[in-house]
Coordinates of C-alpha atoms (C1' of nucleotides) in Angstrom, one line a residue:
Chain A
M1 CA 3.3 53.2 -93.2
A2 CA 4.9 51.1 -92.6
T3 CA 8.4 52.1 -90.8
D4 CA 10.4 49.7 -90.4
S5 CA 10.8 49.7 -94.1
W6 CA 13.9 51.3 -95.2
A7 CA 14.4 53.2 -98.4
L8 CA 17.9 51.9 -100.3
A9 CA 18.8 54.4 -102.4
V10 CA 22.2 54.3 -104.5
D11 CA 23.3 57.8 -103.7
E12 CA 21.3 60.9 -102.0
Q13 CA 18.7 62.4 -105.2
E14 CA 17.1 58.6 -105.1
A15 CA 17.3 59.0 -101.4
A16 CA 14.8 61.8 -101.9
V17 CA 12.3 60.8 -104.2
K18 CA 12.1 57.4 -101.9
S19 CA 11.1 58.8 -98.8
M20 CA 8.0 58.0 -98.4
S21 CA 9.5 55.2 -95.2
S22 CA 9.1 57.5 -92.5
L23 CA 13.1 56.1 -91.9
Q24 CA 15.9 57.1 -94.1
I25 CA 18.4 55.0 -95.2
K26 CA 21.0 56.0 -97.4
E27 CA 23.4 53.6 -99.3
E28 CA 26.6 53.8 -100.9
K29 CA 29.8 52.8 -102.5
V30 CA 32.7 54.8 -102.9
K31 CA 36.0 54.3 -104.6
A32 CA 40.0 53.7 -102.6
D33 CA 40.9 57.3 -101.9
T34 CA 44.9 57.7 -103.3
N35 CA 46.5 60.1 -101.4
G36 CA 47.0 60.4 -98.1
V37 CA 50.5 58.9 -97.6
I38 CA 53.1 60.2 -94.8
K39 CA 56.1 61.0 -94.7
T40 CA 58.9 60.9 -92.2
N41 CA 60.6 63.5 -91.0
T42 CA 64.1 62.6 -91.6
T43 CA 67.4 65.6 -90.7
A44 CA 69.9 66.3 -88.2
E45 CA 70.2 63.4 -84.7
K46 CA 68.1 63.5 -81.7
T47 CA 67.6 62.4 -78.6
D48 CA 66.2 58.3 -77.0
E49 CA 63.2 60.7 -76.1
E50 CA 62.5 63.2 -79.4
E51 CA 63.2 59.9 -81.5
K52 CA 60.7 57.8 -79.4
E53 CA 58.4 60.7 -79.5
D54 CA 58.2 60.7 -83.3
R55 CA 57.8 57.5 -83.5
A56 CA 54.6 57.2 -81.0
A57 CA 53.9 60.5 -82.9
Q58 CA 54.2 58.2 -86.8
S59 CA 52.1 55.0 -85.4
L60 CA 49.0 57.7 -84.7
L61 CA 49.2 59.6 -87.9
N62 CA 50.1 56.3 -89.6
K63 CA 46.6 54.8 -88.0
L64 CA 44.7 57.7 -88.9
I65 CA 45.9 58.0 -92.0
R66 CA 44.6 54.5 -92.2
S67 CA 40.4 55.4 -91.9
N68 CA 40.7 57.1 -95.3
L69 CA 42.2 54.6 -97.3
V70 CA 41.0 51.1 -96.1
D71 CA 37.2 51.7 -97.1
N72 CA 36.8 51.3 -100.1
T73 CA 33.9 49.3 -101.4
N74 CA 31.8 49.7 -97.8
Q75 CA 28.0 50.3 -97.5
V76 CA 27.1 53.3 -95.5
E77 CA 23.6 52.8 -93.8
V78 CA 22.4 55.8 -92.2
L79 CA 18.7 55.2 -90.5
Q80 CA 17.6 58.8 -89.2
R81 CA 15.0 58.9 -86.7
D82 CA 13.9 62.8 -87.8
P83 CA 13.1 62.2 -91.3
S84 CA 12.1 65.8 -92.6
S85 CA 15.4 66.6 -91.3
P86 CA 18.0 66.5 -93.8
L87 CA 20.1 63.4 -95.0
Y88 CA 24.0 65.5 -94.8
S89 CA 27.0 64.4 -95.5
V90 CA 29.7 66.1 -95.3
K91 CA 33.6 65.4 -98.6
S92 CA 35.6 68.2 -96.3
F93 CA 36.0 68.9 -92.9
E94 CA 35.8 72.9 -93.8
E95 CA 31.8 72.3 -94.3
L96 CA 31.2 71.6 -90.9
R97 CA 32.0 74.2 -89.6
L98 CA 34.4 73.7 -86.4
K99 CA 36.9 76.2 -84.2
P100 CA 39.4 76.5 -86.5
Q101 CA 42.4 75.3 -83.1
L102 CA 39.9 72.6 -83.7
L103 CA 41.1 71.8 -87.7
Q104 CA 44.3 73.1 -87.5
G105 CA 44.8 69.6 -84.9
V106 CA 42.3 67.3 -87.6
Y107 CA 44.9 68.9 -90.5
A108 CA 47.8 68.3 -88.2
M109 CA 46.8 63.9 -87.2
G110 CA 46.9 63.7 -91.5
F111 CA 43.2 63.8 -91.9
N112 CA 43.3 65.3 -95.5
R113 CA 39.4 64.6 -96.4
P114 CA 36.8 62.8 -93.8
S115 CA 37.1 59.1 -93.7
K116 CA 32.9 57.2 -95.2
I117 CA 32.2 56.8 -91.4
Q118 CA 32.7 60.3 -90.8
E119 CA 31.5 61.7 -93.8
N120 CA 27.9 60.2 -92.3
A121 CA 28.7 60.6 -88.6
L122 CA 29.9 64.4 -88.0
P123 CA 27.6 66.3 -89.4
M124 CA 24.4 63.9 -87.2
M125 CA 26.5 64.6 -84.2
L126 CA 27.9 67.8 -85.1
A127 CA 23.8 69.0 -85.4
E128 CA 22.0 71.3 -82.9
P129 CA 20.5 70.1 -81.2
P130 CA 22.8 67.5 -80.3
Q131 CA 21.6 63.9 -81.3
N132 CA 21.7 60.6 -79.7
L133 CA 23.4 58.3 -82.3
I134 CA 24.9 54.2 -82.3
A135 CA 27.6 53.8 -84.7
Q136 CA 28.4 50.5 -86.1
S137 CA 32.0 50.4 -88.4
Q138 CA 34.4 47.6 -88.3
S139 CA 38.4 48.6 -87.2
G140 CA 40.1 51.1 -88.9
T141 CA 37.1 52.9 -90.5
G142 CA 37.9 56.7 -88.6
K143 CA 35.6 55.2 -85.7
T144 CA 38.4 56.9 -83.0
A145 CA 38.8 59.6 -84.3
A146 CA 34.3 60.8 -85.1
F147 CA 33.8 60.6 -81.4
V148 CA 37.2 62.8 -79.9
L149 CA 36.5 65.1 -82.7
A150 CA 32.6 65.0 -81.8
M151 CA 33.3 65.2 -77.6
L152 CA 36.4 68.3 -78.8
S153 CA 33.7 70.5 -80.3
R154 CA 31.5 70.7 -78.3
V155 CA 33.5 71.2 -75.1
E156 CA 33.9 75.0 -73.7
P157 CA 37.7 74.7 -72.8
A158 CA 37.1 78.1 -70.1
D159 CA 35.1 75.9 -68.0
R160 CA 37.4 74.4 -65.3
Y161 CA 34.9 70.9 -65.6
P162 CA 34.0 67.9 -67.0
Q163 CA 31.9 68.1 -69.9
C164 CA 32.6 64.9 -72.1
L165 CA 32.6 61.9 -70.8
C166 CA 34.5 59.4 -72.7
L167 CA 34.0 54.8 -72.0
S168 CA 37.2 51.6 -72.8
P169 CA 36.9 48.7 -71.9
T170 CA 40.2 48.1 -70.9
Y171 CA 43.4 50.5 -68.9
E172 CA 45.2 50.2 -72.2
L173 CA 42.7 51.0 -75.0
A174 CA 41.3 53.5 -72.6
L175 CA 45.6 55.0 -72.3
Q176 CA 45.2 54.7 -76.4
T177 CA 42.7 57.1 -77.4
G178 CA 43.8 59.1 -74.3
K179 CA 46.1 60.2 -76.9
V180 CA 44.7 60.6 -80.1
I181 CA 42.3 63.5 -77.5
E182 CA 45.6 65.1 -76.8
Q183 CA 46.6 65.6 -79.9
M184 CA 44.0 66.4 -82.0
G185 CA 43.1 68.1 -79.0
K186 CA 46.5 69.8 -78.9
F187 CA 45.8 73.5 -80.3
H188 CA 43.2 74.2 -77.6
P189 CA 46.5 75.7 -74.9
E190 CA 43.8 75.5 -71.9
L191 CA 42.0 71.8 -72.4
K192 CA 42.8 69.1 -70.2
L193 CA 41.9 65.9 -70.2
A194 CA 41.9 63.9 -67.2
Y195 CA 41.9 59.8 -67.0
A196 CA 39.7 58.6 -65.0
V197 CA 41.7 54.7 -64.6
R198 CA 42.2 52.5 -61.8
G199 CA 45.9 53.9 -60.0
N200 CA 45.5 57.7 -61.1
K201 CA 44.1 58.8 -57.3
L202 CA 43.2 62.2 -56.9
E203 CA 42.6 63.7 -52.8
R204 CA 40.1 63.1 -50.8
G205 CA 37.3 66.6 -51.0
Q206 CA 39.0 67.3 -54.7
K207 CA 37.8 67.4 -58.1
V208 CA 38.0 66.9 -61.9
S209 CA 38.9 70.2 -63.2
E210 CA 39.5 69.1 -66.6
Q211 CA 37.8 69.5 -69.5
I212 CA 37.7 65.7 -71.2
V213 CA 37.8 62.7 -69.3
I214 CA 38.3 58.6 -70.9
G215 CA 38.0 56.2 -68.1
T216 CA 36.4 52.6 -67.6
P217 CA 32.9 51.6 -65.9
G218 CA 35.0 51.6 -62.4
T219 CA 36.7 54.4 -61.8
V220 CA 34.3 56.5 -63.4
L221 CA 31.6 55.6 -61.9
D222 CA 33.4 56.0 -58.3
W223 CA 34.7 59.5 -59.7
C224 CA 30.8 60.2 -61.0
S225 CA 29.6 59.2 -57.2
K226 CA 31.0 58.1 -54.0
L227 CA 33.4 60.1 -53.9
K228 CA 31.7 62.9 -55.6
F229 CA 35.7 64.1 -58.3
I230 CA 32.6 65.0 -61.8
D231 CA 29.7 66.0 -61.3
P232 CA 28.0 63.8 -63.8
K233 CA 24.4 66.8 -64.0
K234 CA 27.9 69.0 -66.1
I235 CA 28.3 66.2 -68.5
K236 CA 27.2 67.0 -72.5
V237 CA 28.8 64.3 -74.2
F238 CA 28.3 61.1 -72.9
V239 CA 31.0 58.6 -75.5
L240 CA 30.8 55.4 -75.2
D241 CA 33.1 53.4 -77.1
E242 CA 33.2 49.1 -78.3
A243 CA 29.8 50.3 -76.6
D244 CA 28.7 46.5 -77.3
V245 CA 30.7 44.7 -74.8
M246 CA 29.9 48.2 -72.5
I247 CA 25.5 47.4 -72.0
A248 CA 26.3 44.1 -73.1
T249 CA 24.8 41.9 -69.7
Q250 CA 28.4 39.4 -69.2
G251 CA 30.1 42.5 -69.5
H252 CA 30.0 46.4 -68.4
Q253 CA 26.2 46.8 -68.1
D254 CA 25.9 47.7 -64.2
Q255 CA 28.7 49.7 -64.4
S256 CA 28.4 51.9 -68.4
I257 CA 24.0 51.8 -67.1
R258 CA 24.3 53.7 -63.5
I259 CA 27.1 55.8 -64.5
Q260 CA 24.0 57.0 -67.3
R261 CA 21.9 57.1 -65.5
M262 CA 23.2 59.9 -63.5
L263 CA 23.7 62.1 -66.2
P264 CA 21.3 64.8 -67.5
R265 CA 18.5 64.6 -69.7
N266 CA 20.0 66.1 -72.8
C267 CA 23.1 64.4 -72.4
Q268 CA 24.0 63.3 -76.6
M269 CA 25.0 59.6 -75.7
L270 CA 27.3 58.4 -79.1
L271 CA 28.1 55.0 -79.1
F272 CA 30.5 52.9 -80.9
S273 CA 31.5 49.5 -81.7
A274 CA 33.2 47.3 -84.6
T275 CA 30.2 44.2 -84.1
F276 CA 26.6 44.1 -82.4
E277 CA 25.3 41.4 -81.3
D278 CA 21.5 40.4 -82.0
S279 CA 20.2 41.2 -78.3
V280 CA 23.2 43.9 -77.4
W281 CA 21.9 45.7 -80.5
K282 CA 18.4 45.7 -78.5
F283 CA 19.8 46.4 -75.6
A284 CA 21.0 49.6 -77.4
Q285 CA 18.2 51.2 -79.3
K286 CA 16.6 51.1 -75.4
V287 CA 19.0 52.9 -73.4
V288 CA 19.7 54.9 -76.2
P289 CA 17.1 57.7 -76.5
D290 CA 15.8 58.7 -80.0
P291 CA 19.0 57.4 -82.0
N292 CA 20.5 58.1 -85.4
I293 CA 21.9 55.0 -86.4
I294 CA 24.9 54.4 -88.6
K295 CA 25.7 50.8 -89.8
L296 CA 28.7 49.7 -91.8
K297 CA 28.0 46.8 -94.1
R298 CA 30.0 44.1 -94.7
E299 CA 31.5 43.5 -92.1
E300 CA 32.2 40.5 -93.2
E301 CA 34.9 41.7 -95.8
T302 CA 37.8 42.6 -93.3
L303 CA 38.4 38.9 -93.2
D304 CA 38.8 38.6 -96.5
T305 CA 42.6 40.5 -96.3
I306 CA 43.4 38.1 -93.3
K307 CA 44.2 34.5 -94.1
Q308 CA 42.3 32.5 -91.7
Y309 CA 44.0 28.2 -90.9
Y310 CA 43.5 25.9 -87.4
V311 CA 45.8 23.8 -86.1
L312 CA 45.1 20.5 -85.3
C313 CA 47.1 19.6 -81.8
N314 CA 45.2 16.2 -79.4
N315 CA 45.8 17.9 -76.0
R316 CA 47.1 21.7 -75.0
E317 CA 50.1 19.6 -74.0
E318 CA 50.5 19.0 -78.2
K319 CA 49.8 23.2 -78.4
F320 CA 51.7 24.5 -76.5
Q321 CA 54.0 22.4 -79.4
A322 CA 53.1 23.4 -82.4
L323 CA 53.4 27.3 -81.1
C324 CA 56.4 26.3 -79.9
N325 CA 57.1 25.3 -84.4
L326 CA 54.8 29.3 -85.0
Y327 CA 57.9 31.2 -82.1
G328 CA 59.9 31.5 -85.9
A329 CA 56.7 32.3 -88.0
I330 CA 55.6 34.6 -86.0
T331 CA 58.6 37.5 -85.3
I332 CA 59.4 37.7 -88.0
A333 CA 57.1 41.0 -87.7
Q334 CA 55.1 40.7 -84.2
A335 CA 52.0 38.5 -83.0
M336 CA 49.6 38.5 -80.5
V337 CA 48.8 34.9 -79.2
F338 CA 45.3 35.2 -77.1
C339 CA 44.6 32.2 -74.0
H340 CA 41.3 32.3 -72.0
D341 CA 43.1 33.3 -69.2
P342 CA 46.2 34.4 -67.1
Q343 CA 47.2 30.7 -66.4
N344 CA 47.9 29.6 -69.7
S345 CA 49.1 33.4 -70.7
E346 CA 51.2 31.9 -69.1
L347 CA 51.9 29.1 -69.8
A348 CA 51.9 29.7 -73.4
G349 CA 54.6 32.5 -72.9
S350 CA 56.8 30.6 -70.9
R351 CA 56.6 27.0 -71.2
A352 CA 56.0 27.2 -75.3
L353 CA 57.4 30.2 -75.5
K354 CA 59.9 30.2 -72.8
G355 CA 59.8 32.5 -71.4
G356 CA 61.2 34.5 -74.8
P357 CA 62.9 37.9 -75.2
Q358 CA 60.8 38.8 -77.6
V359 CA 57.6 37.6 -75.8
A360 CA 56.5 39.6 -73.4
L361 CA 53.0 39.0 -70.6
L362 CA 49.4 40.9 -70.5
S363 CA 46.4 40.2 -68.2
G364 CA 44.7 41.8 -66.1
E365 CA 46.0 40.5 -63.4
M366 CA 48.7 42.5 -63.4
M367 CA 50.2 46.4 -61.9
V368 CA 49.5 49.0 -64.4
E369 CA 52.2 50.1 -64.2
Q370 CA 53.6 47.2 -64.9
R371 CA 51.0 46.3 -68.3
A372 CA 51.4 50.7 -69.5
A373 CA 55.4 49.9 -69.3
V374 CA 53.9 46.2 -71.8
I375 CA 51.9 47.7 -74.1
E376 CA 54.0 50.8 -74.9
R377 CA 57.4 48.7 -75.0
F378 CA 55.4 45.9 -77.5
R379 CA 53.7 49.0 -79.4
E380 CA 57.3 50.1 -80.7
G381 CA 59.3 47.0 -81.2
K382 CA 61.0 45.5 -78.2
E383 CA 58.4 42.8 -78.0
K384 CA 57.7 41.2 -80.7
V385 CA 55.1 38.9 -79.5
L386 CA 52.1 40.1 -77.4
V387 CA 50.8 36.8 -74.9
T388 CA 47.5 37.8 -73.7
T389 CA 43.7 37.8 -72.7
N390 CA 41.1 39.0 -73.7
V391 CA 41.6 42.3 -72.5
C392 CA 43.5 42.9 -75.9
A393 CA 41.0 41.8 -78.6
R394 CA 39.4 44.7 -78.6
G395 CA 41.3 48.0 -79.9
I396 CA 44.7 47.6 -79.6
D397 CA 46.2 49.3 -82.1
V398 CA 49.8 48.4 -83.4
E399 CA 50.8 48.7 -86.6
Q400 CA 53.1 45.7 -87.3
V401 CA 50.8 43.2 -86.4
S402 CA 50.9 40.6 -88.9
V403 CA 49.8 37.8 -87.0
V404 CA 47.0 36.8 -84.9
I405 CA 47.3 33.0 -82.8
N406 CA 44.0 32.0 -81.1
F407 CA 45.8 29.3 -78.3
D408 CA 42.6 29.0 -76.8
L409 CA 39.7 29.9 -78.8
P410 CA 37.2 33.0 -77.5
V411 CA 34.2 31.3 -75.8
D412 CA 31.5 33.1 -73.6
K413 CA 30.9 31.9 -70.1
D414 CA 28.8 28.8 -71.2
G415 CA 30.9 27.6 -73.3
N416 CA 29.4 29.0 -76.8
P417 CA 31.3 30.7 -79.0
D418 CA 32.5 33.7 -78.2
N419 CA 32.1 35.2 -82.8
E420 CA 32.8 39.3 -81.4
T421 CA 35.5 38.3 -79.8
Y422 CA 36.9 36.2 -82.6
L423 CA 36.2 39.3 -85.0
H424 CA 37.3 41.7 -82.6
R425 CA 40.4 39.7 -81.7
I426 CA 41.7 38.8 -85.2
G427 CA 40.8 42.5 -86.2
R428 CA 43.5 42.8 -85.1
T429 CA 45.7 42.4 -87.4
G430 CA 45.1 42.8 -91.4
R431 CA 44.9 45.9 -91.4
F432 CA 45.9 49.6 -92.9
G433 CA 45.7 46.9 -96.4
K434 CA 48.1 44.5 -95.5
R435 CA 47.9 40.8 -95.4
G436 CA 46.9 39.1 -92.1
L437 CA 47.5 35.8 -90.6
A438 CA 44.7 34.0 -87.5
V439 CA 46.5 31.4 -86.3
N440 CA 43.2 28.8 -84.1
M441 CA 44.8 26.0 -81.8
V442 CA 42.1 23.1 -82.1
D443 CA 43.4 20.6 -79.5
S444 CA 39.7 18.5 -78.5
K445 CA 36.6 17.1 -80.5
H446 CA 34.3 21.5 -78.6
S447 CA 36.7 22.6 -79.2
M448 CA 36.8 21.2 -83.2
N449 CA 32.8 22.0 -82.6
I450 CA 33.8 25.7 -81.4
L451 CA 35.3 26.0 -84.9
N452 CA 33.6 24.7 -86.8
R453 CA 29.9 27.0 -85.6
I454 CA 32.9 30.5 -85.7
Q455 CA 33.5 29.1 -90.2
E456 CA 29.9 28.6 -90.2
H457 CA 28.8 32.2 -88.3
F458 CA 31.5 33.7 -90.6
N459 CA 30.6 32.0 -93.9
K460 CA 34.1 31.7 -94.8
K461 CA 36.5 28.7 -95.6
I462 CA 38.7 28.2 -92.3
E463 CA 41.7 25.4 -93.2
R464 CA 44.0 23.4 -91.8
L465 CA 48.0 24.5 -91.8
D466 CA 49.9 21.4 -90.2
T467 CA 52.4 23.2 -87.8
D468 CA 55.3 20.2 -89.1
D469 CA 55.5 21.7 -92.3
L470 CA 57.8 24.9 -91.2
D471 CA 57.4 25.6 -95.1
E472 CA 54.4 26.4 -95.5
I473 CA 54.1 28.1 -91.9
E474 CA 57.1 30.7 -93.8
K475 CA 55.5 31.1 -96.8
I476 CA 52.1 31.7 -94.8
A477 CA 53.7 34.1 -92.6
N478 CA 55.7 36.2 -95.1
Chain B
dA1 C1' 35.4 33.6 -68.8
dA2 C1' 37.7 38.5 -69.0
dA3 C1' 36.9 42.9 -67.2
dA4 C1' 36.3 46.9 -64.4
dA5 C1' 36.6 49.5 -57.4
dA6 C1' 39.6 54.0 -54.1
dG7 C1' 35.5 48.3 -52.6

DNA sequence: AAAAAAG
């Protein structure tokens, strides 16, 4: 019997018929969901503070609504480790038999029905006994909400110690995901969330009493081992967001795996990411025992809503000039400019964008308080352009971002193209069905070569753009 | 190369 041949089917009936393989796959097409429009409540005058809260809530809502709308033609592949168990897929949240407070939280966030990935992932994640899951699907398909829901449904609010642990690759993403957890869990008054991130210090000997912990790898590792703020043996659900960077050798592998080893044997592991490079994918299957696997195929289709261009420059100086020429176009909405390192961000911000009032810098070198303030201002639209590094390449969700500029193309430490980071970076735009624009700056034979290899990898033409032709730029930006 | 630590 060939264990590696996946049975393909257009619907569940066919999948059942074709179950001769020990592994099952389900593939289906879905139609766009047309409902789910949410309106802002614009009644009487409100204080600044209230308005700020409203905006934050609205943006969170829009983000989550999106997961009900975006994945219109995607195909889902489901691979179950246990072929004898039926392949469940839910079309409503009621079918999941969630705690009433949690269901209330789900609906309060504007969810009407599960997104495509959630239809399959939720029953798998909530099954008893718990099963591990590795899931790949592009941004905006409801990954965050899916694993947040899994954590919230497993948690026992009466127990005052950490039971669910979620790791994020960056400080900013941990804050963002934490907000989703808080929102969705807000009808459980006794349920609390702790942020295990840089700058969040506890007294010696203190214990974390919050039931859910979101954090970055270094701090979480310290809290679990050296500082003993968390008893890792009591963790029931372990989530790796942006899982591929979390377990990649060049990423946070060391710390993530050390944390994983401290967890109990029966701890449920959930890995989510938009990208899994081949070797990382294999490693993921090695470190996660008996995983269920879900893939939302056709990741290249995300690129269809994003127009990609490149600008040819002769040297770095010309890149500054080109970026300067683009300023008018990119401030129509909001833009993110990605640089190779904090120094280049600094230069791009000061020299090309003149450190303008609309421009903000964000890099890992900065103090966390400052980082939190900058990302908050950018979310609120107080800054139009965020000049940053790979720290913001993944997961950061700011709806108004319509332009991504790769001031430096993404490369790994050997100087090879970093296709995964490229996809994540340009995925900061073109969301919610909106059009997005990505502009890549090329300034040498070497970087042209990198760009060509990125084109080949995604099999997508990246066209040349002349930054001296302002009419053309205006046209594209609109 | 960036990020990630109370080192």
